C-alpha cells in the first residue's frame, strides 16, 4: 500500500507513506477484517502452521510510520497552528469581555428589579395574607355573632313558651314551632360553615347547652303531645254546655292546634342531611321523628288492646270492658286519622322545593280559614301528614292497620288459651257465638265518632249532633272475628 499524504496548508513539501490513511479512518473500517487480510498476505494457504510474527511486525511498523507521519505534519504546521490558536484565543477574550459587561449590566438590572418588584411583591403577599386572615376572622366572628343572636332568640322563645315550667300542658305550642325554626336556622349555618365554626369554644357551648338541650326538650314536648292524644280532647259537650267530663269549644280548638304544632315540630326537626353539599329533595325527605312518634302511638294502642283482650278471653266476664277499651282506642285512631288529614306538611327550610321556603311565615295551626287567607305564592303544599304516615306504614287506612295488626296478635293468644285447656278454654268454646257478636260490635263501635271529630270543627255541634260511622269496616270485623272465633271451631 503506497499512498501520498495531504500536504498541510502553507507547506510545499510532501510526506510519502505507503499506508492507506483513507481506509483506516473510514466509517466502514473493521479491525478484524484488517488483521485477517494481514495474516493472509503474509502466509501461504499450504503452510502447515500460521506465522503471526510477520503480520505483528507489519502492524508495529505501520504504527511507527503513522507516528512519524504525524510528527512530520505537526512540525511543518506548528506556526500555523500556533497562529490559529492565538487568533481564536484573542477572539474568545474579546467575546468574554463583552459577556462580562453584559453580565454586570444584567446583575445591576436584576438588583434594581429585585428592589422595585420582588421586595414589593413580598410585601404585597404579606399584605394579602394579613387581609385573608383578617377576613377569615371577620367572617367567623360574624358567624359566631349570628349564632349568638340566634341562641338568645331561641332562649327567649323557650322562656316565652313556658316549656319545663310548673304548668305542664300549658306550654305555648306556637312559640315552640318558632323555636324549631330557630333550630333549623342553626343547622343551616352549621352545615355551611360548621367545620370552621365548630373550632370556636363559644359555638360548641351554644350547640351543646342551648340548641341541642333545647331541641331535646322541644322533641320531648311534641312526643308527649302525640303520646297523650285522645278523641276526648276533640269532642266538646253537646249543645255547647260546659261539663266536667267534656272540654269546651275553646279547649277542643286548643287541643287541635296543640297537636298540629307538635306534628309540625316533629316534621321540621326530623333529620334532613345534605347530599353532596346539596339540600335533600322533598321526595327523598322522610320525617323520621314524626313517623316514629305516630307509629309508637299506634303500636302502644295495638299492644294494650291485644293484652287486655287476651286476658279477657281467659276471663269472659271482663270481655265487655276490654272490648269497650279497644273500641275507644280505635276511635282515637280514627280521630287521629281525621286530624292528620287536615294538617298539611309545611315548607322545610332544609329541604329543596320548587318555591323558596320562608322560615318566618310557617303556619302553626290547621285552621282552614287561615289556609284560605294565605296567598297562592305562600300557600302550603297539598301533601298532608296522613299521606306521609300511610306511605310509611304501607297501608290504606289507620283503623284498618289497627284492626289487622290486632287480629294477627290475637290469634296467638287464643291458641295459648286453647293449648292450656281447662275451664277457660271450655267456656270460650261454649260462648263463641257471644264472643263473635261482641267482637264484631267492638269493631263497628270503634268506627263511630262524634260528628265534631269527623267534620273537623267543634262549632259543628250546634247543627250536627250524635255520632257518625266512618267508612265501612265489615271486612275488618270479619278479620277480627276470624282471628278469635276461627280457632274455636277446631
Coordinates of C-alpha atoms in Angstrom, one line a residue, residues 41-417:
X41 CA -1.0 -11.6 2.9
X42 CA 2.0 -12.9 5.0
X43 CA 1.1 -16.7 5.0
X44 CA 0.5 -19.3 2.3
X45 CA -2.6 -21.5 2.5
X46 CA -0.4 -24.5 2.1
X47 CA 1.8 -23.8 5.1
X48 CA 1.3 -26.3 7.9
X49 CA 1.5 -23.5 10.6
X50 CA 0.4 -19.9 10.7
X51 CA 3.2 -17.4 11.3
X52 CA 1.9 -14.4 13.3
X53 CA 5.2 -12.7 13.8
X54 CA 5.4 -11.3 10.3
X55 CA 1.9 -9.6 10.5
X56 CA 2.7 -8.4 14.0
X57 CA 5.9 -6.8 12.8
X58 CA 4.0 -5.3 9.9
X59 CA 1.5 -3.7 12.3
X60 CA 4.3 -2.3 14.5
X61 CA 6.0 -0.9 11.5
X62 CA 2.7 0.7 10.4
X63 CA 2.3 2.3 13.8
X64 CA 5.8 3.8 13.6
X65 CA 5.1 5.1 10.2
X66 CA 1.9 6.7 11.3
X67 CA 3.7 8.3 14.3
X68 CA 6.4 9.6 12.0
X69 CA 3.9 10.9 9.6
X70 CA 2.0 12.8 12.4
X71 CA 5.3 14.2 13.7
X72 CA 6.2 15.5 10.3
X73 CA 2.9 17.1 9.7
X74 CA 2.8 18.8 13.1
X75 CA 6.4 20.1 12.7
X76 CA 5.7 21.6 9.4
X77 CA 2.3 23.2 10.5
X78 CA 3.4 24.3 14.1
X79 CA 3.5 28.0 13.2
X80 CA 0.1 27.9 11.5
X81 CA -1.4 26.0 14.5
X82 CA 0.0 28.5 17.0
X83 CA -1.2 31.4 14.9
X84 CA -4.6 30.0 14.6
X85 CA -4.8 29.2 18.3
X86 CA -3.6 32.7 19.2
X87 CA -6.3 34.2 16.9
X88 CA -9.0 32.1 18.4
X89 CA -7.9 32.9 22.0
X90 CA -7.9 36.7 21.3
X91 CA -11.4 36.4 19.8
X92 CA -12.5 34.4 22.8
X93 CA -11.1 37.0 25.2
X94 CA -12.9 39.8 23.3
X95 CA -16.2 37.8 23.5
X96 CA -15.6 37.1 27.2
X97 CA -15.1 40.7 28.0
X98 CA -18.3 41.6 26.2
X99 CA -20.2 38.9 28.0
X100 CA -18.8 40.0 31.4
X101 CA -20.0 43.6 30.6
X102 CA -23.5 42.2 29.8
X103 CA -23.5 40.0 32.8
X104 CA -22.6 43.0 35.0
X105 CA -25.4 45.1 33.4
X106 CA -27.8 42.1 33.9
X107 CA -26.8 41.8 37.6
X108 CA -27.4 45.5 38.1
X109 CA -30.8 45.3 36.4
X110 CA -31.8 42.3 38.4
X111 CA -30.8 44.1 41.7
X112 CA -32.9 47.1 40.6
X113 CA -35.8 44.9 39.7
X114 CA -35.5 43.0 42.9
X115 CA -35.8 46.2 44.8
X116 CA -38.6 47.5 42.7
X117 CA -40.6 44.3 42.1
X118 CA -39.6 41.4 44.2
X119 CA -39.5 43.3 47.5
X120 CA -42.8 45.0 46.7
X121 CA -44.2 41.6 45.7
X122 CA -43.2 40.1 49.0
X123 CA -44.8 42.9 50.9
X124 CA -47.9 42.5 48.8
X125 CA -48.0 38.8 49.5
X126 CA -47.7 39.6 53.2
X127 CA -50.5 42.2 53.0
X128 CA -52.6 39.7 51.1
X129 CA -52.1 37.0 53.8
X130 CA -52.9 39.5 56.5
X131 CA -56.1 40.6 54.6
X132 CA -57.2 37.0 54.1
X133 CA -56.7 36.1 57.7
X134 CA -58.4 39.2 58.8
X135 CA -61.3 38.4 56.5
X136 CA -61.5 34.8 57.9
X137 CA -61.5 36.2 61.4
X138 CA -64.2 38.7 60.5
X139 CA -66.3 36.0 58.8
X140 CA -66.0 33.6 61.7
X141 CA -66.8 36.5 64.1
X142 CA -69.9 37.4 62.1
X143 CA -70.9 33.7 62.0
X144 CA -70.4 33.4 65.8
X145 CA -72.4 36.6 66.3
X146 CA -75.3 35.3 64.2
X147 CA -75.3 32.1 66.2
X148 CA -75.1 34.1 69.5
X149 CA -78.1 36.2 68.4
X150 CA -79.9 33.1 67.3
X151 CA -79.2 31.4 70.7
X152 CA -80.5 34.5 72.5
X153 CA -83.7 34.5 70.4
X154 CA -84.0 30.7 71.0
X155 CA -83.7 31.1 74.7
X156 CA -86.3 33.9 74.7
X157 CA -88.7 31.7 72.8
X158 CA -88.2 28.8 75.2
X159 CA -88.9 31.1 78.2
X160 CA -92.0 32.6 76.5
X161 CA -93.3 29.1 75.7
X162 CA -93.2 28.1 79.4
X163 CA -91.5 24.8 78.5
X164 CA -90.3 23.0 81.5
X165 CA -92.3 25.2 83.9
X166 CA -94.6 24.1 86.7
X167 CA -97.8 24.3 84.5
X168 CA -97.4 21.2 82.4
X169 CA -99.7 21.0 79.4
X170 CA -100.0 24.8 79.2
X171 CA -97.0 25.5 77.0
X172 CA -97.3 27.9 74.1
X173 CA -97.1 25.5 71.2
X174 CA -97.0 28.2 68.6
X175 CA -93.8 29.7 70.2
X176 CA -92.3 26.2 70.2
X177 CA -92.8 26.0 66.5
X178 CA -90.9 29.2 66.0
X179 CA -88.2 27.9 68.3
X180 CA -88.0 24.8 66.0
X181 CA -87.4 27.2 63.1
X182 CA -84.5 28.8 65.1
X183 CA -83.0 25.3 65.4
X184 CA -83.3 24.8 61.7
X185 CA -81.5 28.1 61.1
X186 CA -78.7 27.0 63.4
X187 CA -78.5 23.7 61.5
X188 CA -78.3 25.6 58.2
X189 CA -75.5 27.8 59.4
X190 CA -73.6 24.9 60.8
X191 CA -74.0 22.8 57.6
X192 CA -72.5 25.7 55.6
X193 CA -69.7 26.8 57.9
X194 CA -69.7 24.1 60.6
X195 CA -66.2 22.8 60.2
X196 CA -64.7 26.2 60.9
X197 CA -67.3 27.5 63.4
X198 CA -67.1 24.2 65.4
X199 CA -63.5 25.1 66.4
X200 CA -64.8 28.1 68.4
X201 CA -65.4 27.3 72.0
X202 CA -68.4 29.6 72.2
X203 CA -70.1 27.9 69.3
X204 CA -69.5 24.5 70.8
X205 CA -71.0 25.7 74.0
X206 CA -74.1 27.2 72.3
X207 CA -74.6 24.0 70.3
X208 CA -74.4 21.7 73.3
X209 CA -76.0 23.7 76.1
X210 CA -78.6 25.8 74.2
X211 CA -79.6 24.2 70.9
X212 CA -79.2 20.5 71.5
X213 CA -80.6 20.7 75.0
X214 CA -83.5 22.9 73.8
X215 CA -84.1 20.6 70.9
X216 CA -84.3 17.6 73.2
X217 CA -86.9 19.4 75.4
X218 CA -89.0 20.5 72.4
X219 CA -89.0 17.0 70.9
X220 CA -90.0 15.6 74.3
X221 CA -92.9 18.0 74.4
X222 CA -94.0 17.1 70.9
X223 CA -93.7 13.4 71.5
X224 CA -95.7 13.7 74.8
X225 CA -98.5 15.5 73.0
X226 CA -98.7 12.8 70.3
X227 CA -98.5 10.1 73.0
X228 CA -101.3 11.6 75.1
X229 CA -103.6 12.2 72.1
X230 CA -107.2 11.1 72.7
X231 CA -110.5 11.6 71.0
X232 CA -112.0 13.1 74.2
X233 CA -109.9 16.2 73.6
X234 CA -111.7 16.7 70.3
X235 CA -115.3 16.2 71.5
X236 CA -116.9 19.2 73.2
X237 CA -120.0 18.9 75.3
X238 CA -123.3 18.7 73.4
X239 CA -125.1 21.9 72.8
X240 CA -122.1 23.9 74.0
X241 CA -122.7 23.1 77.6
X242 CA -119.7 23.1 79.8
X243 CA -119.4 19.9 81.9
X244 CA -116.7 18.3 84.0
X245 CA -116.4 15.3 81.6
X246 CA -116.2 17.1 78.3
X247 CA -114.0 20.0 77.1
X248 CA -115.3 23.3 75.9
X249 CA -115.0 24.5 72.3
X250 CA -112.0 26.6 73.2
X251 CA -110.3 23.6 74.7
X252 CA -111.1 21.5 71.7
X253 CA -109.6 24.0 69.3
X254 CA -106.6 24.5 71.5
X255 CA -106.1 20.7 71.5
X256 CA -106.3 20.6 67.7
X257 CA -103.8 23.4 67.4
X258 CA -101.6 21.9 70.1
X259 CA -101.4 18.5 68.2
X260 CA -100.9 20.3 64.9
X261 CA -98.0 22.2 66.4
X262 CA -96.5 19.0 67.8
X263 CA -96.7 17.4 64.4
X264 CA -95.1 20.4 62.7
X265 CA -92.3 20.3 65.3
X266 CA -91.6 16.6 64.7
X267 CA -91.7 17.1 60.9
X268 CA -89.4 20.1 61.0
X269 CA -86.8 18.7 63.4
X270 CA -86.5 15.4 61.6
X271 CA -83.0 14.9 60.2
X272 CA -82.5 16.4 56.7
X273 CA -78.8 15.9 55.9
X274 CA -77.2 17.5 52.8
X275 CA -76.4 15.1 50.0
X276 CA -73.1 16.0 48.2
X277 CA -73.4 19.5 49.7
X278 CA -76.9 20.0 48.2
X279 CA -80.2 20.1 50.0
X280 CA -82.2 16.9 50.2
X281 CA -85.1 16.9 47.8
X282 CA -88.7 16.7 49.1
X283 CA -89.3 13.3 47.6
X284 CA -86.2 11.9 49.4
X285 CA -87.1 13.5 52.7
X286 CA -88.7 11.3 55.4
X287 CA -89.9 12.9 58.6
X288 CA -88.3 10.3 60.8
X289 CA -89.3 11.8 64.2
X290 CA -93.0 12.3 63.1
X291 CA -93.3 8.8 61.7
X292 CA -91.7 7.2 64.7
X293 CA -93.9 9.1 67.2
X294 CA -97.1 8.2 65.3
X295 CA -96.0 4.6 64.8
X296 CA -95.3 4.4 68.6
X297 CA -98.8 5.7 69.3
X298 CA -100.4 3.1 67.1
X299 CA -98.2 0.3 68.4
X300 CA -99.0 1.2 72.0
X301 CA -102.7 1.1 71.2
X302 CA -102.3 -2.3 69.5
X303 CA -100.2 -3.8 72.2
X304 CA -102.5 -2.6 75.0
X305 CA -105.6 -3.8 73.2
X306 CA -104.0 -7.2 72.5
X307 CA -103.0 -7.7 76.1
X308 CA -106.4 -6.6 77.5
X309 CA -108.4 -8.8 75.1
X310 CA -106.1 -11.7 75.6
X311 CA -106.6 -11.6 79.3
X312 CA -110.4 -11.1 78.9
X313 CA -110.7 -14.1 76.7
X314 CA -109.5 -16.2 79.6
X315 CA -112.0 -14.5 81.9
X316 CA -115.1 -13.8 79.8
X317 CA -116.9 -11.6 82.3
X318 CA -114.3 -9.0 81.7
X319 CA -114.5 -9.2 77.9
X320 CA -117.1 -6.4 77.7
X321 CA -114.8 -3.9 79.4
X322 CA -111.8 -4.9 77.4
X323 CA -113.7 -4.6 74.1
X324 CA -115.0 -1.2 75.2
X325 CA -111.4 0.0 75.9
X326 CA -110.4 -1.4 72.5
X327 CA -113.2 0.4 70.8
X328 CA -112.1 3.6 72.5
X329 CA -108.6 3.1 71.3
X330 CA -109.8 2.6 67.7
X331 CA -111.9 5.7 68.0
X332 CA -108.7 7.5 69.0
X333 CA -107.0 6.1 65.9
X334 CA -109.9 7.2 63.7
X335 CA -109.8 10.7 65.2
X336 CA -106.0 10.7 64.7
X337 CA -106.5 9.9 61.0
X338 CA -109.1 12.7 60.6
X339 CA -106.8 15.2 62.3
X340 CA -103.7 14.2 60.3
X341 CA -105.7 14.5 57.1
X342 CA -106.4 18.2 58.0
X343 CA -102.7 19.0 58.7
X344 CA -100.6 19.8 55.6
X345 CA -96.8 19.5 55.6
X346 CA -95.1 22.8 55.9
X347 CA -92.2 24.0 53.7
X348 CA -89.0 22.7 55.2
X349 CA -86.1 25.2 55.1
X350 CA -83.5 22.5 54.8
X351 CA -85.3 20.6 52.0
X352 CA -85.2 21.7 48.4
X353 CA -88.6 22.6 46.9
X354 CA -89.9 24.5 43.8
X355 CA -90.7 27.6 45.8
X356 CA -88.2 29.1 48.3
X357 CA -89.1 28.4 51.9
X358 CA -89.7 31.4 54.2
X359 CA -89.0 30.3 57.7
X360 CA -90.7 33.2 59.2
X361 CA -94.2 32.6 57.7
X362 CA -94.8 29.0 58.6
X363 CA -98.3 28.4 59.9
X364 CA -98.6 26.8 63.3
X365 CA -102.3 25.7 63.2
X366 CA -104.5 23.7 61.0
X367 CA -107.5 26.1 60.6
X368 CA -108.9 26.1 57.1
X369 CA -109.7 29.8 57.4
X370 CA -106.0 30.5 57.8
X371 CA -105.2 28.4 54.8
X372 CA -107.8 30.3 52.7
X373 CA -106.4 33.6 53.6
X374 CA -102.8 32.8 52.5
X375 CA -101.8 34.0 49.1
X376 CA -101.1 31.4 46.3
X377 CA -97.3 32.2 46.5
X378 CA -97.1 31.3 50.1
X379 CA -99.7 28.5 50.3
X380 CA -98.6 25.3 52.0
X381 CA -98.2 22.2 49.8
X382 CA -101.1 19.9 49.4
X383 CA -99.5 16.8 50.9
X384 CA -100.8 16.1 54.4
X385 CA -99.3 14.2 57.3
X386 CA -101.8 11.3 56.9
X387 CA -100.4 10.5 53.4
X388 CA -96.9 10.5 54.8
X389 CA -97.8 8.1 57.6
X390 CA -99.9 5.8 55.4
X391 CA -97.0 5.6 52.9
X392 CA -94.6 4.7 55.7
X393 CA -96.9 2.0 57.1
X394 CA -97.8 0.7 53.6
X395 CA -101.5 0.7 54.4
X396 CA -104.6 2.5 53.1
X397 CA -106.2 3.4 56.4
X398 CA -105.1 3.7 60.1
X399 CA -108.1 1.9 61.5
X400 CA -107.6 -1.0 59.0
X401 CA -103.9 -1.1 60.1
X402 CA -105.0 -1.1 63.8
X403 CA -107.6 -3.9 63.4
X404 CA -105.5 -6.2 61.2
X405 CA -102.4 -5.8 63.4
X406 CA -104.5 -6.5 66.4
X407 CA -106.1 -9.6 64.7
X408 CA -102.7 -11.0 63.9
X409 CA -101.6 -10.8 67.6
X410 CA -104.9 -12.2 69.0
X411 CA -104.6 -15.5 67.1
X412 CA -101.6 -16.4 69.1
X413 CA -103.3 -15.5 72.4
X414 CA -106.4 -17.6 71.6
X415 CA -104.2 -20.5 70.7
X416 CA -102.4 -20.2 74.0
X417 CA -105.7 -20.4 75.9

